[in-house]
Amino acid sequence: MAVKRNGCESCTDITCSSTKEVLAQGNAKNVKTAFDRVKSRGMSACLFGSTGTCCRHCNMGPCQIIDGVEEMIGICGATADTVAARGFARTVAAGSAAHTDHAREMVKGFIETAKGNGPNQIKDVEKLLSLAQLFNVVTEGREVNEIALEVGEKALAEFGKQDDQPLTMTKRAPEKRQAIWKKLGIAPRGVDREVVEMMHRTHMGVDQDYQNIMLQASRTALSDGWGASMLSTELTDIMFGTPVPRRAIVDLGVLKMDQVNITVHGHEPLLAEALCIAAQEPDMLELAKKQGAKGINLAGVCCTGNEILMRRGIPVAGGFIQQEMVLATGAVEAMVVDVQCIMQSVAEVAKNFHTDIITTNYRAKMPGAVHLQFEDHDAINSAKAILTHAIKNFKKRGQCFIPLNSKVDVVVGFSHETINYMLGGRFRGSYRPLNDNIINGRIRGVGAIVGCDNFKLGDDAHEIIARELIKNDVLVLATGCAATALGRAGLLCPEAAKLAGPGLAEVCETVGIPPVLHMGSCVDNSRILIAATAMVREGGLGDDISDLPAVGTAPLWMSEKAVAIGQYFVASGAQVVFQSLPTSGAKAFHKYLLEGLMKPLGAHWNIAEDPMEIARIMIARIDAKRAALGIDKQRERVLFDMAMRRDLGTTSIGAGCHGPGPKA
Ligand code: MSK
């Protein structure tokens, strides 16, 4: 159901000033965006589709089911609960498949790098060695690339693994969580296998028990979170460097009047990295000059944007919801796309301007686009061919409009390792100070705001939730297009600490971090799993992820990937809050998602249709965990004097650790 906010029937209020500015200018008068299409649809969503009770799994239907009405079950007898569970599970499978196919490309690119092919190198040797240990790869006396090759081959084998042993990366999870997965029989075995089994079990006439379907949905999601996505993030870090904090800028004003503007949109960083390297080559810069441009300005869109923002500080022009606005400036010579989250409408918007949409991946072609295949094995030449095409468009640029004041400073690059280092210090990197500050109550808990943008809650929903969380001393971790939206809102800079509650503000100011930490793209939600596990291992906050005062939300989820992410968080023991789920037409199954999963998994889904309500639920869940841990009492602050320090046997108290610590 659409939520009415600010008196808006179709929930399409635009609050983002750069978006409003671009759409209001003359160039954009013929541009139709998703905002217009939401308004012009003039009908509400199909009741059966939006509540999960339309079954199209065989040719006896489609069957539109009404829960509790005997004549309105499926022709095969399938109930609303079975149909909705199958639909939900297939959504998880599709989302996991998207992450999986992305991850496979990254692993193959990693193997080529290990073989010495292409422009990339092994940059994070420390991380390589830790993965080598996990995969039982001998490191002693071997060359870095030799180790990398064996790690890469073992990682690739995880996709097609057929034995019944758990995926290697699941060994990183807290022991108690691994035991839960084993007991339930949901430890993921092979990355591809779980998606295939999920599709089989939701075929007509197979699994008809919604609780049993959810077991495989959990296993499929876990094969994504602790398998495909985690492998992708880790190998990408090893190849391109683990992100470290860096300043950058976001929003539509990052485009430049006097340069060739090329936006990179999609997900796989192999393409974006090659473009970044090639755009600095003298022949490309010379070509740009010949066309009358002062240089080449690369800017990101969606999660490819997050990847190069985190690692290179390349600016991000917009998130998912802004992809059409980026083009409506008329200032973009080409939008280079690969896979996932690319609206078909971008080709239509581009027709109003000199802009070309360049597809680069054989999996994802588009009518009206130019296809220039990106070849991993010849990455730089491929990238140069794409850049050349884009640069030659510069001379054709007509009237354009860039909202030049719409540029917001951000600090990004908070990988798990960075948080460890920032909070713990180089010589004793650990989550101890974070855990201590949660235990002493300065930080109330951790809230992850992840996922997409959509048109249902207004484009400021992420900001509303984040402001409420930080005001209540909840440290926010952000990924994906949510992170970009929070950057536009000015919450990704240390100065935003002034918006935080006193405890969180004190920690942020002491350490010099923003109250909202940008942790990467949507595939990088696996970083949050690793961070949560590190908090458990550090001690004092229980012995499982389900004990942590931590909760996640994807308030504006759009993609099936977000549902896969939600389910792998829940199956890992973390509560999640979404704006809606397409399951409400099946009462028992819907209740099972919202309550029943607690018993087997120690976490469940939550739904709220208003951003403030989402924030309130998140805070309530955090408080409940604090109470269960016995850390909900307000602690008296004690400033340590020298005698007390001597009692502790140390004269050095680390950043953010000025209280009496975890002692009850
Ligand atoms: S791009 S999956 S809209 S986060 Fe990752 Fe953004 Fe969601 Fe796509």
mmCIF file of C-alpha atoms in Angstrom, residues 398-531:
data_model
loop_
_atom_site.group_PDB
_atom_site.id
_atom_site.type_symbol
_atom_site.label_atom_id
_atom_site.label_comp_id
_atom_site.label_asym_id
_atom_site.label_seq_id
_atom_site.Cartn_x
_atom_site.Cartn_y
_atom_site.Cartn_z
ATOM 1 C CA GLY A 398 24.034 21.424 -26.592
ATOM 2 C CA GLN A 399 22.273 23.459 -23.966
ATOM 3 C CA CYS A 400 22.892 21.928 -20.578
ATOM 4 C CA PHE A 401 22.281 22.622 -16.938
ATOM 5 C CA ILE A 402 24.352 21.461 -13.985
ATOM 6 C CA PRO A 403 23.211 22.406 -10.472
ATOM 7 C CA LEU A 404 26.744 23.442 -9.601
ATOM 8 C CA ASN A 405 25.987 24.217 -5.972
ATOM 9 C CA SER A 406 24.639 20.722 -5.382
ATOM 10 C CA LYS A 407 27.853 19.116 -4.213
ATOM 11 C CA VAL A 408 28.088 17.648 -0.742
ATOM 12 C CA ASP A 409 31.283 16.698 1.076
ATOM 13 C CA VAL A 410 31.429 13.165 2.381
ATOM 14 C CA VAL A 411 33.941 10.965 4.147
ATOM 15 C CA VAL A 412 33.701 7.371 2.928
ATOM 16 C CA GLY A 413 35.711 4.162 3.118
ATOM 17 C CA PHE A 414 34.660 2.555 6.381
ATOM 18 C CA SER A 415 35.463 -1.061 5.727
ATOM 19 C CA HIS A 416 35.401 -3.460 8.666
ATOM 20 C CA GLU A 417 39.189 -3.124 8.849
ATOM 21 C CA THR A 418 38.950 0.674 8.972
ATOM 22 C CA ILE A 419 36.460 0.604 11.827
ATOM 23 C CA ASN A 420 38.762 -1.782 13.648
ATOM 24 C CA TYR A 421 41.665 0.588 13.125
ATOM 25 C CA MET A 422 39.820 3.868 13.760
ATOM 26 C CA LEU A 423 38.226 2.668 16.950
ATOM 27 C CA GLY A 424 40.964 0.429 18.209
ATOM 28 C CA GLY A 425 44.151 2.000 16.960
ATOM 29 C CA ARG A 426 46.849 0.626 14.685
ATOM 30 C CA PHE A 427 48.672 -1.258 17.430
ATOM 31 C CA ARG A 428 45.666 -2.784 19.100
ATOM 32 C CA GLY A 429 43.074 -2.727 16.339
ATOM 33 C CA SER A 430 39.950 -4.162 17.881
ATOM 34 C CA TYR A 431 36.284 -3.634 18.429
ATOM 35 C CA ARG A 432 36.876 -3.282 22.186
ATOM 36 C CA PRO A 433 36.270 0.480 22.269
ATOM 37 C CA LEU A 434 33.080 0.079 20.218
ATOM 38 C CA ASN A 435 31.817 -2.701 22.472
ATOM 39 C CA ASP A 436 32.821 -0.726 25.576
ATOM 40 C CA ASN A 437 30.973 2.338 24.366
ATOM 41 C CA ILE A 438 27.886 0.249 23.667
ATOM 42 C CA ILE A 439 28.133 -1.355 27.097
ATOM 43 C CA ASN A 440 28.613 1.967 28.882
ATOM 44 C CA GLY A 441 25.699 3.410 26.904
ATOM 45 C CA ARG A 442 27.430 6.186 25.013
ATOM 46 C CA ILE A 443 26.510 4.297 21.876
ATOM 47 C CA ARG A 444 23.042 2.822 22.251
ATOM 48 C CA GLY A 445 23.498 0.329 19.447
ATOM 49 C CA VAL A 446 24.180 -0.048 15.753
ATOM 50 C CA GLY A 447 21.671 0.532 12.946
ATOM 51 C CA ALA A 448 22.364 -0.460 9.359
ATOM 52 C CA ILE A 449 20.561 1.568 6.683
ATOM 53 C CA VAL A 450 21.040 -0.256 3.406
ATOM 54 C CA GLY A 451 19.539 -0.871 0.002
ATOM 55 C CA CYS A 452 17.863 1.105 -2.693
ATOM 56 C CA ASP A 453 15.740 4.184 -3.313
ATOM 57 C CA ASN A 454 12.176 3.921 -4.540
ATOM 58 C CA PHE A 455 9.156 6.154 -4.891
ATOM 59 C CA LYS A 456 7.007 4.911 -2.037
ATOM 60 C CA LEU A 457 8.092 6.753 1.090
ATOM 61 C CA GLY A 458 9.476 9.982 -0.312
ATOM 62 C CA ASP A 459 13.109 10.523 -1.242
ATOM 63 C CA ASP A 460 14.083 11.732 2.238
ATOM 64 C CA ALA A 461 13.135 8.549 4.128
ATOM 65 C CA HIS A 462 16.758 7.479 4.641
ATOM 66 C CA GLU A 463 17.615 10.872 6.049
ATOM 67 C CA ILE A 464 14.647 10.936 8.434
ATOM 68 C CA ILE A 465 15.541 7.505 9.799
ATOM 69 C CA ALA A 466 19.251 8.263 10.098
ATOM 70 C CA ARG A 467 18.687 11.589 11.884
ATOM 71 C CA GLU A 468 16.386 9.926 14.392
ATOM 72 C CA LEU A 469 18.823 7.074 14.992
ATOM 73 C CA ILE A 470 21.900 9.214 15.518
ATOM 74 C CA LYS A 471 19.925 11.644 17.684
ATOM 75 C CA ASN A 472 19.267 8.627 19.887
ATOM 76 C CA ASP A 473 22.938 7.644 19.991
ATOM 77 C CA VAL A 474 22.648 4.833 17.448
ATOM 78 C CA LEU A 475 25.738 4.540 15.248
ATOM 79 C CA VAL A 476 24.593 4.106 11.630
ATOM 80 C CA LEU A 477 26.286 1.911 9.016
ATOM 81 C CA ALA A 478 25.201 2.579 5.440
ATOM 82 C CA THR A 479 25.632 0.865 2.092
ATOM 83 C CA GLY A 480 24.244 1.038 -1.432
ATOM 84 C CA CYS A 481 22.017 3.815 -2.682
ATOM 85 C CA ALA A 482 20.921 4.476 0.913
ATOM 86 C CA ALA A 483 24.500 5.543 1.614
ATOM 87 C CA THR A 484 24.470 7.918 -1.367
ATOM 88 C CA ALA A 485 21.184 9.434 -0.169
ATOM 89 C CA LEU A 486 22.670 9.935 3.298
ATOM 90 C CA GLY A 487 25.688 11.569 1.687
ATOM 91 C CA ARG A 488 23.418 14.012 -0.165
ATOM 92 C CA ALA A 489 21.776 14.743 3.171
ATOM 93 C CA GLY A 490 25.126 15.775 4.640
ATOM 94 C CA LEU A 491 25.293 12.940 7.169
ATOM 95 C CA LEU A 492 28.505 11.299 5.933
ATOM 96 C CA CYS A 493 30.866 13.911 7.301
ATOM 97 C CA PRO A 494 32.374 14.216 10.780
ATOM 98 C CA GLU A 495 30.616 17.580 11.237
ATOM 99 C CA ALA A 496 27.298 15.684 11.312
ATOM 100 C CA ALA A 497 28.281 14.550 14.807
ATOM 101 C CA LYS A 498 26.569 17.717 16.045
ATOM 102 C CA LEU A 499 23.259 16.090 15.058
ATOM 103 C CA ALA A 500 23.981 13.052 17.202
ATOM 104 C CA GLY A 501 23.000 12.435 20.804
ATOM 105 C CA PRO A 502 25.613 13.383 23.395
ATOM 106 C CA GLY A 503 27.127 9.919 23.774
ATOM 107 C CA LEU A 504 27.517 9.171 20.073
ATOM 108 C CA ALA A 505 28.662 12.734 19.392
ATOM 109 C CA GLU A 506 31.395 12.372 21.997
ATOM 110 C CA VAL A 507 32.657 9.140 20.443
ATOM 111 C CA CYS A 508 32.524 10.560 16.897
ATOM 112 C CA GLU A 509 34.305 13.755 17.892
ATOM 113 C CA THR A 510 36.967 11.869 19.839
ATOM 114 C CA VAL A 511 37.709 9.442 17.037
ATOM 115 C CA GLY A 512 36.984 11.856 14.170
ATOM 116 C CA ILE A 513 34.369 9.766 12.384
ATOM 117 C CA PRO A 514 30.924 10.667 11.036
ATOM 118 C CA PRO A 515 27.903 9.275 12.914
ATOM 119 C CA VAL A 516 26.923 7.535 9.667
ATOM 120 C CA LEU A 517 29.634 5.292 8.239
ATOM 121 C CA HIS A 518 29.651 4.543 4.496
ATOM 122 C CA MET A 519 30.558 0.844 4.149
ATOM 123 C CA GLY A 520 30.231 0.403 0.403
ATOM 124 C CA SER A 521 27.939 -0.961 -2.275
ATOM 125 C CA CYS A 522 24.990 -3.325 -1.906
ATOM 126 C CA VAL A 523 27.253 -6.352 -2.346
ATOM 127 C CA ASP A 524 29.302 -4.992 0.585
ATOM 128 C CA ASN A 525 26.601 -5.725 3.156
ATOM 129 C CA SER A 526 28.792 -8.728 3.883
ATOM 130 C CA ARG A 527 31.112 -6.202 5.581
ATOM 131 C CA ILE A 528 28.340 -5.642 8.117
ATOM 132 C CA LEU A 529 28.179 -9.409 8.790
ATOM 133 C CA ILE A 530 31.930 -9.415 9.435
ATOM 134 C CA ALA A 531 31.714 -6.332 11.661
#
